[in-house]
Amino acid sequence: MYEFAVTPAVTQIRRRGVEIAEVSAGSVGAELELERGDRIMRVNGRAVRDYLDFRFQTAGETDVVVDVRKTSGEDWELNIERDEAEDFGLSFEQIVPRQCANECLFCFCKGNPETARPSLFVRDEDVRLSFLYGNYTTLTSITEDEMRRVIDQRLTPQYVSVHATDLEVRAYLLGIDKERADISGKMRRMLDAGIEIHAQVVLCPEINDGEILRRTVDDLAALYPRVSSVAIVPLGLTRYLNDSRLTAVTPEFCRRTIREVTEIQRELRARLGTTFAFLGDEIYLRAGCAVPGRKHYGDYPQIEDGIGMVRSFTNQFDALVRRIDRRTGAVARPSGRAQSNQSGTIMTGTLFAPVLRKHVARITERFGFRLEVVAVENDYFGGDVSVAGLLTGGDFLSAREQVRGQFAVLPRVALKSDEPVMLDGMRFEELREQFDVPVFAMDFSSFAAALESGFANECRDSKPPGSLALAT
Ligand code: SF4
């Protein structure tokens, strides 16, 4: 779930039409004197519920009649002629997500501390967000209107949490009755209409693993290529999500799952020519196994669900080191390695830290630049939460004594996508003030850029900028 995609559910009530958030200078919208705050009510006589409707109803149209409610309360009817490809230059308010009516055993909302940001409690279940951002839905409460919309507006692909094709098990996991749990007809209808589906299984030991998992994968594989992939991700327990019906995922469970699923993947590759069912990176890391190679992931169909991130990171990192090697000749002239007094610390989750440490050691080895990796414990959520994206300001502060060198880097993914704030509500500026060295939030591309420049700016910058200027 992308948090920014669900924020409107707690900050806005849904009103008719869609509100304009911005109008680009010199655009068709600006010429028409549209302004921020105006609402588009109808296009060619058809109601507009959100920006997807606007996009769909104006696509390919050269003559468009747009009904607008101005911020002043006036109603305007605009008759617009434009070139087919001409953009309106309008951006719109975010979509207010629909919420689910399930009571999943493993729902992450139940795993939040009470003080967590309200948007973390939004149980979004929205086919529009599924299409736009890859958010998973269970399809249990999709309405006829939404179904028709997916098909008419070709909101493809859709991301569907299947969990188990055994109805009894699916109903148990979702906390609903079997009739509602049965989505076979809904999936068939989408697939028959040419909507592609990516499926997900949240793997819960002793509930939907073993034979149930095999059957789920087999049933979904029978729908390939219309169902194009399955992500199998492990249950995550926090100290707040401790339902006695759930069994924790252990390294031994991960090893067994890898053995079983590797066998299934082999059969699928022989039969379908693709791995089709992918295990989450976390399963390999917790098992203490290497993640599979590049070919295993194909075109990374489930990367939005974190599947193949470690492989992708490793490949990008290798390419980066080769690029720097070529530029500096570090490999050809080992004695000529850059010697540097510069050093810093990268803070990340305990799961990824060992992988990162291995890669970072190559940097020190080759370029003489010292980077330490600190594995930050997640005390906020507790349990077995170990990924970087769920670390909070308080967690980083607890680990700050371990920081060495002239600066610290923390993962960009630990901040909200549209605002420099962490899951416990701490603002990034607030965190930076409490460190003795400059702190930077980086994703891979900003890290790569910093590495290529020898971290010159980061080391020089004893007075860090107050805003997040780093690439996202
Ligand atoms: S579908 Fe289940 S896991 Fe998702 S938000 Fe609803 S209750 Fe939570």
Tab-separated table of C-alpha atoms and ligand atoms in Angstrom:
chain	number	residue	atom	x	y	z
A	1	MET	CA	0.000	0.000	0.000
A	2	TYR	CA	1.315	3.459	-0.876
A	3	GLU	CA	0.435	5.631	2.024
A	4	PHE	CA	-0.023	8.790	-0.041
A	5	ALA	CA	-2.656	6.907	-1.980
A	6	VAL	CA	-4.801	6.458	1.112
A	7	THR	CA	-4.181	9.767	2.877
A	8	PRO	CA	-7.323	11.417	1.429
A	9	ALA	CA	-9.497	8.878	3.239
A	10	VAL	CA	-8.678	10.607	6.496
A	11	THR	CA	-8.284	14.162	5.297
A	12	GLN	CA	-11.170	14.667	2.907
A	13	ILE	CA	-14.816	13.921	2.463
A	14	ARG	CA	-15.832	12.952	-1.036
A	15	ARG	CA	-17.732	15.643	-2.895
A	16	ARG	CA	-19.215	15.594	-6.368
A	17	GLY	CA	-16.846	16.150	-9.251
A	18	VAL	CA	-13.078	16.323	-9.032
A	19	GLU	CA	-11.097	19.269	-7.715
A	20	ILE	CA	-8.305	20.869	-9.712
A	21	ALA	CA	-5.113	20.928	-7.642
A	22	GLU	CA	-2.943	22.803	-10.135
A	23	VAL	CA	-3.092	24.412	-13.566
A	24	SER	CA	0.127	24.602	-15.627
A	25	ALA	CA	1.015	28.020	-16.985
A	26	GLY	CA	0.343	28.394	-20.721
A	27	SER	CA	-1.784	25.217	-20.855
A	28	VAL	CA	-5.298	24.751	-22.291
A	29	GLY	CA	-6.565	24.812	-18.697
A	30	ALA	CA	-4.917	28.197	-18.048
A	31	GLU	CA	-6.333	29.642	-21.302
A	32	LEU	CA	-9.780	28.559	-20.137
A	33	GLU	CA	-9.176	30.428	-16.863
A	34	LEU	CA	-9.477	27.280	-14.792
A	35	GLU	CA	-8.026	27.679	-11.340
A	36	ARG	CA	-6.916	25.626	-8.397
A	37	GLY	CA	-9.997	24.688	-6.340
A	38	ASP	CA	-12.425	24.641	-9.314
A	39	ARG	CA	-14.307	21.370	-9.674
A	40	ILE	CA	-14.878	19.505	-12.929
A	41	MET	CA	-18.420	18.140	-12.621
A	42	ARG	CA	-19.161	16.603	-16.035
A	43	VAL	CA	-17.466	15.907	-19.338
A	44	ASN	CA	-19.741	15.619	-22.386
A	45	GLY	CA	-22.705	15.254	-20.031
A	46	ARG	CA	-21.185	12.373	-18.044
A	47	ALA	CA	-20.455	12.727	-14.342
A	48	VAL	CA	-16.805	12.886	-13.306
A	49	ARG	CA	-16.024	11.181	-9.988
A	50	ASP	CA	-12.247	11.470	-9.942
A	51	TYR	CA	-9.306	12.200	-12.208
A	52	LEU	CA	-9.416	8.737	-13.739
A	53	ASP	CA	-12.909	9.560	-15.024
A	54	PHE	CA	-11.638	12.875	-16.396
A	55	ARG	CA	-8.738	11.124	-18.130
A	56	PHE	CA	-10.999	8.414	-19.539
A	57	GLN	CA	-13.770	10.720	-20.704
A	58	THR	CA	-11.470	13.192	-22.425
A	59	ALA	CA	-9.100	10.636	-23.987
A	60	GLY	CA	-9.017	10.991	-27.760
A	61	GLU	CA	-11.796	13.632	-27.740
A	62	THR	CA	-11.144	16.782	-29.774
A	63	ASP	CA	-14.497	18.490	-28.976
A	64	VAL	CA	-15.233	18.428	-25.279
A	65	VAL	CA	-17.962	20.074	-23.220
A	66	VAL	CA	-16.801	20.491	-19.637
A	67	ASP	CA	-19.069	21.588	-16.769
A	68	VAL	CA	-17.119	23.370	-14.066
A	69	ARG	CA	-18.119	24.599	-10.622
A	70	LYS	CA	-15.888	27.574	-9.894
A	71	THR	CA	-14.575	28.256	-6.402
A	72	SER	CA	-16.878	31.301	-6.429
A	73	GLY	CA	-19.881	28.947	-6.725
A	74	GLU	CA	-20.573	29.894	-10.367
A	75	ASP	CA	-21.248	27.101	-12.858
A	76	TRP	CA	-19.451	27.339	-16.206
A	77	GLU	CA	-19.974	25.311	-19.332
A	78	LEU	CA	-16.840	25.237	-21.469
A	79	ASN	CA	-16.870	24.141	-25.105
A	80	ILE	CA	-13.345	23.119	-25.903
A	81	GLU	CA	-11.695	22.284	-29.204
A	82	ARG	CA	-8.219	20.858	-28.949
A	83	ASP	CA	-5.735	18.668	-30.779
A	84	GLU	CA	-6.129	15.038	-29.820
A	85	ALA	CA	-2.765	14.876	-28.071
A	86	GLU	CA	-3.001	18.317	-26.445
A	87	ASP	CA	-2.804	18.104	-22.683
A	88	PHE	CA	-5.186	20.123	-20.484
A	89	GLY	CA	-2.336	20.979	-18.114
A	90	LEU	CA	-4.462	20.113	-15.089
A	91	SER	CA	-3.552	18.065	-12.054
A	92	PHE	CA	-6.205	16.901	-9.637
A	93	GLU	CA	-6.845	16.036	-6.005
A	94	GLN	CA	-5.948	12.512	-4.906
A	95	ILE	CA	-8.481	9.737	-5.008
A	96	VAL	CA	-10.439	9.094	-1.803
A	97	PRO	CA	-9.976	5.333	-1.346
A	98	ARG	CA	-12.750	2.855	-0.741
A	99	GLN	CA	-12.151	0.735	2.329
A	100	CYS	CA	-12.484	-3.012	2.772
A	101	ALA	CA	-15.110	-4.897	4.756
A	102	ASN	CA	-12.791	-7.736	5.723
A	103	GLU	CA	-11.336	-8.729	9.064
A	104	CYS	CA	-8.128	-10.387	7.910
A	105	LEU	CA	-6.279	-12.300	10.601
A	106	PHE	CA	-3.007	-10.695	9.577
A	107	CYS	CA	-4.201	-7.182	8.744
A	108	PHE	CA	-1.313	-4.789	9.192
A	109	CYS	CA	-3.679	-2.112	10.495
A	110	LYS	CA	-4.039	-4.245	13.619
A	111	GLY	CA	-0.257	-4.261	13.927
A	112	ASN	CA	0.031	-0.494	14.368
A	113	PRO	CA	0.520	1.146	17.731
A	114	GLU	CA	-2.429	3.357	18.639
A	115	THR	CA	-0.300	6.455	18.167
A	116	ALA	CA	0.490	5.677	14.514
A	117	ARG	CA	-0.575	8.178	11.860
A	118	PRO	CA	-4.312	7.901	11.019
A	119	SER	CA	-3.572	7.073	7.395
A	120	LEU	CA	-1.897	3.827	8.527
A	121	PHE	CA	-5.284	2.641	9.765
A	122	VAL	CA	-6.999	3.106	6.404
A	123	ARG	CA	-8.008	-0.303	5.088
A	124	ASP	CA	-7.896	0.628	1.444
A	125	GLU	CA	-9.537	-1.749	-0.989
A	126	ASP	CA	-9.842	0.158	-4.206
A	127	VAL	CA	-9.566	-1.095	-7.774
A	128	ARG	CA	-8.504	2.387	-8.904
A	129	LEU	CA	-5.508	2.416	-6.549
A	130	SER	CA	-4.757	-1.126	-7.586
A	131	PHE	CA	-4.493	0.032	-11.202
A	132	LEU	CA	-2.626	3.246	-10.375
A	133	TYR	CA	-0.209	2.139	-7.663
A	134	GLY	CA	-0.300	-1.658	-7.493
A	135	ASN	CA	-2.222	-1.705	-4.172
A	136	TYR	CA	-3.699	-5.132	-3.582
A	137	THR	CA	-7.452	-5.653	-3.220
A	138	THR	CA	-9.330	-8.802	-2.222
A	139	LEU	CA	-12.262	-8.166	-4.621
A	140	THR	CA	-14.624	-9.349	-1.870
A	141	SER	CA	-16.616	-6.139	-1.795
A	142	ILE	CA	-16.187	-4.800	-5.323
A	143	THR	CA	-19.502	-3.361	-6.544
A	144	GLU	CA	-21.084	-3.926	-9.951
A	145	ASP	CA	-20.371	-0.296	-10.785
A	146	GLU	CA	-16.675	-0.718	-9.947
A	147	MET	CA	-16.470	-3.961	-11.887
A	148	ARG	CA	-17.951	-2.271	-14.957
A	149	ARG	CA	-15.580	0.612	-14.530
A	150	VAL	CA	-12.515	-1.658	-14.446
A	151	ILE	CA	-13.685	-3.272	-17.662
A	152	ASP	CA	-14.942	-0.154	-19.496
A	153	GLN	CA	-11.995	2.041	-18.556
A	154	ARG	CA	-9.534	-0.836	-18.939
A	155	LEU	CA	-8.026	-0.409	-15.489
A	156	THR	CA	-5.483	-3.122	-16.145
A	157	PRO	CA	-3.533	-4.685	-14.524
A	158	GLN	CA	-5.320	-5.357	-11.264
A	159	TYR	CA	-3.506	-6.666	-8.167
A	160	VAL	CA	-5.564	-9.236	-6.274
A	161	SER	CA	-4.859	-10.734	-2.842
A	162	VAL	CA	-5.958	-14.313	-3.328
A	163	HIS	CA	-4.151	-15.876	-0.331
A	164	ALA	CA	-5.707	-19.305	-1.028
A	165	THR	CA	-7.984	-20.752	-3.682
A	166	ASP	CA	-9.338	-23.158	-1.053
A	167	LEU	CA	-12.505	-21.280	-0.085
A	168	GLU	CA	-12.573	-22.475	3.482
A	169	VAL	CA	-9.024	-21.227	4.050
A	170	ARG	CA	-9.559	-17.943	2.207
A	171	ALA	CA	-12.706	-17.189	4.211
A	172	TYR	CA	-10.878	-17.994	7.462
A	173	LEU	CA	-7.948	-15.729	6.595
A	174	LEU	CA	-10.180	-12.835	5.520
A	175	GLY	CA	-12.584	-13.220	8.445
A	176	ILE	CA	-15.642	-13.400	6.163
A	177	ASP	CA	-18.092	-16.073	5.016
A	178	LYS	CA	-17.338	-18.466	2.181
A	179	GLU	CA	-19.846	-16.897	-0.165
A	180	ARG	CA	-18.102	-13.522	0.001
A	181	ALA	CA	-14.695	-15.138	-0.066
A	182	ASP	CA	-15.459	-16.757	-3.403
A	183	ILE	CA	-14.115	-14.395	-6.062
A	184	SER	CA	-13.728	-16.961	-8.829
A	185	GLY	CA	-16.620	-15.460	-10.847
A	186	LYS	CA	-15.321	-11.908	-10.435
A	187	MET	CA	-11.818	-12.885	-11.482
A	188	ARG	CA	-13.157	-14.808	-14.470
A	189	ARG	CA	-15.212	-11.799	-15.541
A	190	MET	CA	-12.173	-9.521	-15.411
A	191	LEU	CA	-9.939	-12.009	-17.173
A	192	ASP	CA	-12.521	-12.649	-19.908
A	193	ALA	CA	-12.670	-8.897	-20.477
A	194	GLY	CA	-8.901	-8.814	-21.023
A	195	ILE	CA	-7.944	-7.401	-17.614
A	196	GLU	CA	-4.567	-8.759	-16.510
A	197	ILE	CA	-4.289	-9.894	-12.885
A	198	HIS	CA	-1.248	-10.144	-10.632
A	199	ALA	CA	-2.034	-12.210	-7.553
A	200	GLN	CA	-0.670	-12.214	-4.017
A	201	VAL	CA	-0.498	-14.755	-1.230
A	202	VAL	CA	0.313	-13.629	2.308
A	203	LEU	CA	1.845	-16.825	3.562
A	204	CYS	CA	0.733	-17.803	7.059
A	205	PRO	CA	2.434	-20.892	8.514
A	206	GLU	CA	0.042	-23.748	9.223
A	207	ILE	CA	-2.844	-21.996	7.440
A	208	ASN	CA	-2.181	-21.504	3.736
A	209	ASP	CA	1.278	-23.073	3.296
A	210	GLY	CA	2.243	-26.587	2.105
A	211	GLU	CA	-0.445	-28.313	0.038
A	212	ILE	CA	-2.819	-25.333	0.192
A	213	LEU	CA	-0.107	-23.125	-1.318
A	214	ARG	CA	0.679	-25.679	-4.008
A	215	ARG	CA	-2.987	-25.850	-4.978
A	216	THR	CA	-3.320	-22.069	-4.969
A	217	VAL	CA	-0.337	-21.684	-7.287
A	218	ASP	CA	-1.574	-24.517	-9.540
A	219	ASP	CA	-5.070	-23.014	-9.795
A	220	LEU	CA	-3.681	-19.587	-10.638
A	221	ALA	CA	-1.127	-20.999	-13.074
A	222	ALA	CA	-4.030	-22.617	-14.956
A	223	LEU	CA	-5.133	-19.043	-15.722
A	224	TYR	CA	-1.723	-17.976	-17.074
A	225	PRO	CA	-1.022	-15.702	-18.975
A	226	ARG	CA	-4.181	-13.796	-18.005
A	227	VAL	CA	-3.121	-14.178	-14.374
A	228	SER	CA	0.460	-13.232	-15.052
A	229	SER	CA	2.264	-13.676	-11.726
A	230	VAL	CA	1.862	-14.556	-8.046
A	231	ALA	CA	3.759	-12.911	-5.201
A	232	ILE	CA	4.197	-15.041	-2.089
A	233	VAL	CA	5.076	-12.799	0.851
A	234	PRO	CA	5.477	-13.828	4.472
A	235	LEU	CA	3.139	-12.898	7.299
A	236	GLY	CA	4.614	-10.068	9.380
A	237	LEU	CA	3.876	-9.966	13.096
A	238	THR	CA	4.381	-6.907	15.245
A	239	ARG	CA	4.125	-6.669	19.001
A	240	TYR	CA	0.546	-5.423	18.502
A	241	LEU	CA	-0.485	-8.086	16.004
A	242	ASN	CA	-0.187	-11.199	18.101
A	243	ASP	CA	-3.378	-13.134	17.357
A	244	SER	CA	-2.960	-16.628	18.806
A	245	ARG	CA	-4.295	-18.143	15.560
A	246	LEU	CA	-1.182	-16.890	13.773
A	247	THR	CA	2.158	-18.683	13.825
A	248	ALA	CA	5.361	-16.704	13.409
A	249	VAL	CA	7.484	-17.127	10.306
A	250	THR	CA	10.808	-18.689	11.310
A	251	PRO	CA	14.049	-19.221	9.347
A	252	GLU	CA	13.270	-22.958	9.257
A	253	PHE	CA	9.796	-22.253	7.834
A	254	CYS	CA	11.426	-20.037	5.183
A	255	ARG	CA	13.922	-22.765	4.241
A	256	ARG	CA	11.135	-25.330	3.906
A	257	THR	CA	9.049	-22.955	1.822
A	258	ILE	CA	11.992	-22.256	-0.490
A	259	ARG	CA	12.527	-26.008	-0.987
A	260	GLU	CA	8.856	-26.584	-1.774
A	261	VAL	CA	8.354	-23.554	-3.982
A	262	THR	CA	11.618	-24.036	-5.894
A	263	GLU	CA	10.239	-27.394	-6.978
A	264	ILE	CA	6.966	-25.786	-8.119
A	265	GLN	CA	8.857	-23.003	-9.920
A	266	ARG	CA	10.917	-25.579	-11.823
A	267	GLU	CA	7.728	-27.256	-13.072
A	268	LEU	CA	6.181	-23.907	-13.967
A	269	ARG	CA	9.213	-22.748	-15.919
A	270	ALA	CA	9.191	-25.983	-17.917
A	271	ARG	CA	5.459	-25.684	-18.574
A	272	LEU	CA	4.879	-21.917	-18.886
A	273	GLY	CA	8.350	-20.576	-19.639
A	274	THR	CA	8.234	-18.263	-16.608
A	275	THR	CA	8.820	-18.558	-12.872
A	276	PHE	CA	5.242	-17.265	-12.400
A	277	ALA	CA	5.141	-17.718	-8.580
A	278	PHE	CA	7.752	-15.568	-6.844
A	279	LEU	CA	8.836	-15.724	-3.217
A	280	GLY	CA	9.323	-12.455	-1.346
A	281	ASP	CA	12.946	-11.404	-0.774
A	282	GLU	CA	12.327	-11.573	2.952
A	283	ILE	CA	11.843	-15.342	2.751
A	284	TYR	CA	15.316	-15.842	1.238
A	285	LEU	CA	16.982	-13.406	3.609
A	286	ARG	CA	15.387	-14.885	6.701
A	287	ALA	CA	16.298	-18.374	5.531
A	288	GLY	CA	19.910	-17.227	5.182
A	289	CYS	CA	19.833	-18.079	1.444
A	290	ALA	CA	21.030	-16.070	-1.539
A	291	VAL	CA	18.251	-14.527	-3.616
A	292	PRO	CA	17.826	-16.024	-7.112
A	293	GLY	CA	19.572	-14.593	-10.172
A	294	ARG	CA	18.378	-12.043	-12.692
A	295	LYS	CA	16.682	-14.545	-15.029
A	296	HIS	CA	14.471	-15.880	-12.246
A	297	TYR	CA	12.625	-12.545	-12.013
A	298	GLY	CA	12.093	-11.954	-15.745
A	299	ASP	CA	10.830	-8.399	-16.073
A	300	TYR	CA	10.228	-8.132	-12.305
A	301	PRO	CA	6.403	-8.247	-12.445
A	302	GLN	CA	6.053	-7.960	-8.657
A	303	ILE	CA	8.767	-5.418	-7.866
A	304	GLU	CA	6.112	-3.062	-6.428
A	305	ASP	CA	5.446	-5.756	-3.838
A	306	GLY	CA	9.168	-5.833	-2.991
A	307	ILE	CA	9.838	-9.020	-4.947
A	308	GLY	CA	13.278	-8.987	-6.583
A	309	MET	CA	14.393	-5.765	-4.850
A	310	VAL	CA	17.580	-7.359	-3.516
A	311	ARG	CA	18.468	-8.816	-6.934
A	312	SER	CA	17.701	-5.540	-8.631
A	313	PHE	CA	19.747	-3.611	-6.034
A	314	THR	CA	22.671	-6.017	-6.444
A	315	ASN	CA	22.623	-5.670	-10.229
A	316	GLN	CA	22.412	-1.895	-10.056
A	317	PHE	CA	25.192	-1.812	-7.481
A	318	ASP	CA	27.453	-4.013	-9.633
A	319	ALA	CA	26.847	-1.748	-12.620
A	320	LEU	CA	27.626	1.294	-10.496
A	321	VAL	CA	30.914	-0.146	-9.230
A	322	ARG	CA	31.900	-1.091	-12.804
A	323	ARG	CA	31.116	2.444	-13.940
A	324	ILE	CA	33.270	3.981	-11.239
A	325	ASP	CA	35.996	1.431	-11.908
A	326	ARG	CA	36.063	2.404	-15.562
A	327	ARG	CA	36.288	6.053	-14.705
A	328	THR	CA	38.937	5.811	-12.019
A	329	GLY	CA	40.855	2.785	-13.306
A	330	ALA	CA	40.688	1.400	-9.786
A	331	VAL	CA	40.739	-2.217	-10.893
A	332	ALA	CA	43.571	-1.840	-13.363
A	333	ARG	CA	45.675	0.044	-10.857
A	334	PRO	CA	44.997	-1.371	-7.416
A	335	SER	CA	47.925	0.547	-5.997
A	336	GLY	CA	46.321	3.681	-7.337
A	337	ARG	CA	43.099	3.232	-5.352
A	338	ALA	CA	41.676	6.442	-4.171
A	339	GLN	CA	42.741	7.002	-0.610
A	340	SER	CA	40.320	8.994	1.385
A	341	ASN	CA	39.753	10.123	4.913
A	342	GLN	CA	36.106	10.421	4.114
A	343	SER	CA	33.713	8.120	5.895
A	344	GLY	CA	30.072	7.814	6.777
A	345	THR	CA	27.377	5.460	8.017
A	346	ILE	CA	24.397	3.925	6.276
A	347	MET	CA	21.483	3.024	8.529
A	348	THR	CA	19.054	0.382	7.363
A	349	GLY	CA	16.757	-2.407	8.575
A	350	THR	CA	18.205	-5.548	10.146
A	351	LEU	CA	16.991	-7.674	7.224
A	352	PHE	CA	18.864	-5.843	4.492
A	353	ALA	CA	21.915	-4.790	6.542
A	354	PRO	CA	24.002	-7.947	5.916
A	355	VAL	CA	23.414	-7.698	2.132
A	356	LEU	CA	24.276	-4.020	2.083
A	357	ARG	CA	27.345	-4.534	4.279
A	358	LYS	CA	28.758	-6.985	1.754
A	359	HIS	CA	28.331	-4.561	-1.120
A	360	VAL	CA	29.585	-1.589	0.805
A	361	ALA	CA	32.752	-3.490	1.784
A	362	ARG	CA	33.623	-3.512	-1.921
A	363	ILE	CA	33.513	0.264	-1.972
A	364	THR	CA	36.005	0.555	0.856
A	365	GLU	CA	38.150	-2.101	-0.765
A	366	ARG	CA	38.176	-0.411	-4.164
A	367	PHE	CA	37.908	3.277	-3.521
A	368	GLY	CA	39.301	3.653	-0.020
A	369	PHE	CA	36.103	5.327	1.049
A	370	ARG	CA	34.917	4.036	4.416
A	371	LEU	CA	31.216	3.348	4.818
A	372	GLU	CA	29.794	1.529	7.811
A	373	VAL	CA	26.405	-0.158	7.780
A	374	VAL	CA	24.320	-0.037	10.952
A	375	ALA	CA	21.434	-2.494	11.333
A	376	VAL	CA	18.653	-0.537	13.038
A	377	GLU	CA	16.272	-2.540	15.226
A	378	ASN	CA	12.593	-1.777	14.828
A	379	ASP	CA	11.413	-1.083	18.335
A	380	TYR	CA	8.326	0.864	17.234
A	381	PHE	CA	6.524	-2.111	15.707
A	382	GLY	CA	8.602	-4.842	17.391
A	383	GLY	CA	7.817	-8.455	16.486
A	384	ASP	CA	9.598	-9.591	13.355
A	385	VAL	CA	9.412	-6.291	11.507
A	386	SER	CA	12.864	-5.848	10.027
A	387	VAL	CA	12.457	-3.992	6.735
A	388	ALA	CA	13.943	-0.530	6.213
A	389	GLY	CA	10.661	1.049	5.099
A	390	LEU	CA	9.034	0.544	8.506
A	391	LEU	CA	11.811	2.129	10.599
A	392	THR	CA	10.763	5.200	12.531
A	393	GLY	CA	12.432	8.366	13.773
A	394	GLY	CA	12.673	6.896	17.275
A	395	ASP	CA	14.398	3.782	15.922
A	396	PHE	CA	17.024	5.845	14.077
A	397	LEU	CA	17.615	7.949	17.181
A	398	SER	CA	18.159	4.843	19.311
A	399	ALA	CA	20.901	3.739	16.915
A	400	ARG	CA	22.634	7.094	16.520
A	401	GLU	CA	25.493	6.197	18.932
A	402	GLN	CA	26.631	3.663	16.349
A	403	VAL	CA	27.102	6.282	13.655
A	404	ARG	CA	30.732	6.748	12.590
A	405	GLY	CA	32.281	9.242	10.211
A	406	GLN	CA	31.197	12.573	8.805
A	407	PHE	CA	27.572	11.875	7.877
A	408	ALA	CA	24.732	9.358	8.088
A	409	VAL	CA	22.460	8.072	5.345
A	410	LEU	CA	19.046	6.603	5.995
A	411	PRO	CA	16.711	4.958	3.489
A	412	ARG	CA	14.417	7.368	1.649
A	413	VAL	CA	11.680	4.755	1.847
A	414	ALA	CA	11.412	5.345	5.615
A	415	LEU	CA	9.902	8.754	4.850
A	416	LYS	CA	6.420	9.410	3.569
A	417	SER	CA	6.502	9.689	-0.217
A	418	ASP	CA	5.074	13.209	-0.356
A	419	GLU	CA	6.286	14.663	2.932
A	420	PRO	CA	9.520	14.408	4.980
A	421	VAL	CA	7.909	12.674	7.930
A	422	MET	CA	8.408	9.189	9.393
A	423	LEU	CA	5.902	6.587	10.519
A	424	ASP	CA	5.989	7.695	14.155
A	425	GLY	CA	5.202	11.238	13.049
A	426	MET	CA	8.735	12.552	13.600
A	427	ARG	CA	9.717	15.071	10.947
A	428	PHE	CA	12.996	14.580	9.149
A	429	GLU	CA	14.268	18.023	10.232
A	430	GLU	CA	13.579	17.107	13.834
A	431	LEU	CA	15.588	13.914	13.476
A	432	ARG	CA	18.501	15.706	11.811
A	433	GLU	CA	18.734	18.205	14.633
A	434	GLN	CA	19.371	15.369	17.071
A	435	PHE	CA	22.356	13.928	15.216
A	436	ASP	CA	25.903	15.265	15.565
A	437	VAL	CA	26.556	14.771	11.840
A	438	PRO	CA	24.502	15.674	8.747
A	439	VAL	CA	21.847	13.079	7.920
A	440	PHE	CA	20.664	12.373	4.378
A	441	ALA	CA	17.704	10.357	3.147
A	442	MET	CA	18.628	8.520	-0.034
A	443	ASP	CA	17.232	6.064	-2.490
A	444	PHE	CA	19.455	4.110	-4.839
A	445	SER	CA	19.810	6.810	-7.483
A	446	SER	CA	20.762	9.541	-5.028
A	447	PHE	CA	23.127	7.103	-3.268
A	448	ALA	CA	24.716	6.257	-6.625
A	449	ALA	CA	25.131	9.931	-7.473
A	450	ALA	CA	26.744	10.573	-4.076
A	451	LEU	CA	29.060	7.604	-4.488
A	452	GLU	CA	30.107	8.713	-7.961
A	453	SER	CA	31.030	12.105	-6.586
A	454	GLY	CA	32.986	10.469	-3.746
A	455	PHE	CA	30.420	11.721	-1.215
A	456	ALA	CA	32.107	15.086	-1.595
A	457	ASN	CA	28.978	17.118	-0.885
A	458	GLU	CA	27.908	14.961	2.029
A	459	CYS	CA	31.287	15.245	3.732
A	460	ARG	CA	31.538	18.953	3.088
A	461	ASP	CA	28.022	19.669	4.187
A	462	SER	CA	28.270	20.144	7.922
A	463	LYS	CA	25.185	22.340	7.690
A	464	PRO	CA	22.688	20.111	5.874
A	465	PRO	CA	19.907	21.631	3.787
A	466	GLY	CA	16.625	21.814	5.598
A	467	SER	CA	14.631	20.255	2.805
A	468	LEU	CA	14.659	16.913	1.034
A	469	ALA	CA	16.479	17.861	-2.115
A	470	LEU	CA	17.538	14.295	-2.792
A	471	ALA	CA	16.074	12.339	-5.639
A	472	THR	CA	13.109	10.187	-4.832
B	1	SF4	S1	-8.197	-6.588	3.035
B	1	SF4	FE1	-7.563	-7.499	4.962
B	1	SF4	S2	-5.408	-6.923	5.154
B	1	SF4	FE2	-6.306	-5.584	3.608
B	1	SF4	S3	-6.946	-3.784	4.749
B	1	SF4	FE3	-8.714	-5.151	4.667
B	1	SF4	S4	-8.623	-6.328	6.554
B	1	SF4	FE4	-6.624	-5.389	6.262
